[in-house]
Amino acid sequence: MKAIFKREARSFFTGMVGYVAVALLLGFIGLWFTANCLIYGTPDFSIVLYSSTLIMLFVLPALSMRSFADERRNKTDQLLLTSPVTIPQIVLGKFFAQLAVFAVPVLAACVMPLVLTAFGSVLLPGAYATLLAYFLLGAACIAVGTFLSALTENQIIAYLAAFGLLLTAYLMEDIQSLFTTGSTLALIVFGAALAVAAALTGLGCRSLGAGCAVLGVGAAALFLLFRLRPAWLLAALNSALDALALFAPFRSFVGGMFSVSAIVYYLSVTALFLFLTGQALERRRWN
Amino acid sequence: MIEVSHLTKRYGAHTAVDDISFTVEDGCICGLLGPNGAGKTTTMNVITGYLSPTAGTVRIGGHDIQQEPQAAKACLGYLPEQPPLYADMTVAEYLDFAAELKGLRKKADRAAAAARAAARAGLDGMARRLIRNLSKGYRQRVGLAAALLGDPRVIILDEPTVGLDPAQMIEIRALIRDLGRQHTVILSSHLLSEVQAVCDRVLIIAGGKLVAQGAPGELAARLTARGVLSATAQGPKQAVLAAAAAVPGLRDVRLTAENGEEISFTAASADGGDHRAALSAALAAAGCPVLSLASEQMSLEDVFLQLTEPDPAAAAETPDKEEKAHESDL
């Protein structure tokens, strides 16, 4: 894992990607820091980080897009997968290398709240807690991008897919507010999800019966739920959509609160997508 | 030692490798020979653990590649068809990285292993060069050096001499023979001369199946013993081939040349006996004068072609039927 981490981290800085990513993140954090804190005089550093989550959407997929897509295209994954290292070691080595690049602007931003103390009283624990959440949010974004990179051998597709997915997560609350969610909409959404799940099951097991069985049982359960407890269906849809709003929990830190649930959420998302990345690599060996 | 038993790999409906079993002893250079698309690379990818088999097992030095992948891969060096090189690294950086992947923890060990492997693969003075700027031949050597790192017991080389110039080819072949003294080597090739020159054993693969195995000389001898006749007769193609095929003890009648009414073909003796007289008599009886008739020696090349080409009998049947149908129409 150490070997992969070192090679990966070095490759970000032998090319331009690492420098550009660090420069962009640091540049925009600095811009908002100057505008909000230094000129306008806000002592709240979390506002700066909140604004700059937008930049993550553009920059972090650029870090993760190459990770597995490029290995596969250049067939260098043959070296990794035929060496005595495990797939989790490969995935973690690559993930931590990207995290190390992302850590550079975050560490540099650690100085900024200290600068503010020269002008007045600043709530330092709050500022550093927000930085921690910001770092974990970035880690989750990187894990999502790494997973998508493991699904394709084209890094442009990996970038666009990661950007699209993160943008959807970023805008999830707006998207939710576009629709007046009623239980009928919930039924339609869950019905569509069920149809996709049934089709995947059918294709995965290569049997029409299995797919139809999943569809039949699922449809019956959904319909019963819709007739008897429509409120449950609506609540389920809302919480499912809330769970997809990756950037929303970060907001609680901006209010000055330390949210343990947000930390757990980001760590879980990271772990889930790294696990899926490993599964995607393993699956490719079986195709 | 490599034990492959009942190895099968399917991609969807396509079966790339179909129930192959073989064993390669320690200190043996084994050649996988087959036309393009025969399943050589897939076989190697499964042996090295890059792909998982659909069925069957692979054991490297007693370790199952699926059950104990770390232990099995630790005694393995693999040079894939396209060397897995990172273009943005120098040769020294790449070898250091590959050595660390192989589990060499100490920096001094890695440097020593990399220097030894680089010297063996003929990479002296190339350590500081960027891989991006290397020629195909040198990239092949870097891949080979990476496969040699850490002195693995088993070395697997997928078409190691493709893209090399003749001098480099000879050099690499000498290196492979040298490696065979201490390591078990499997190499794939579609060049017969290479396999004949380098390998102690040959496995011939065609259409995903193992069609023959043995020492190169032995394989050629075994098929020569069957006796192959080559003959030229005058007459209509169908009549000549039908007459030859009707001779008891002759099989694999195949057309080799057709020049007007002069039909050249080869036929193999199924029981090893000499059927020249019977063939001559049969052709004469069919009204096709024999122009020449000789019993042929088979080279490994002929063995290879005979084993790997699709069955000529099946191929010859189709036009035959069409013609008959045409006749009945008239």
Coordinates of C-alpha atoms in Angstrom, one line a residue, chain A residues 191-208 210-215:
Chain A
G191 CA -41.6 1.9 -8.7
A192 CA -38.9 3.1 -11.2
A193 CA -36.2 2.1 -8.7
L194 CA -37.8 -1.3 -8.3
A195 CA -38.0 -1.8 -12.1
V196 CA -34.3 -1.1 -12.4
A197 CA -33.5 -3.4 -9.5
A198 CA -35.6 -6.2 -11.0
A199 CA -34.0 -5.8 -14.4
L200 CA -30.5 -5.9 -12.8
T201 CA -31.4 -9.0 -10.8
G202 CA -32.8 -10.7 -13.9
L203 CA -29.7 -9.9 -16.0
G204 CA -27.4 -10.8 -13.1
C205 CA -28.9 -14.2 -12.5
R206 CA -29.6 -14.7 -16.2
S207 CA -33.1 -15.7 -15.4
L208 CA -36.4 -14.0 -16.4
A210 CA -35.9 -14.1 -10.8
G211 CA -36.4 -10.6 -12.3
C212 CA -40.2 -11.1 -12.5
A213 CA -40.3 -12.4 -9.0
V214 CA -38.4 -9.4 -7.6
L215 CA -40.7 -7.1 -9.6

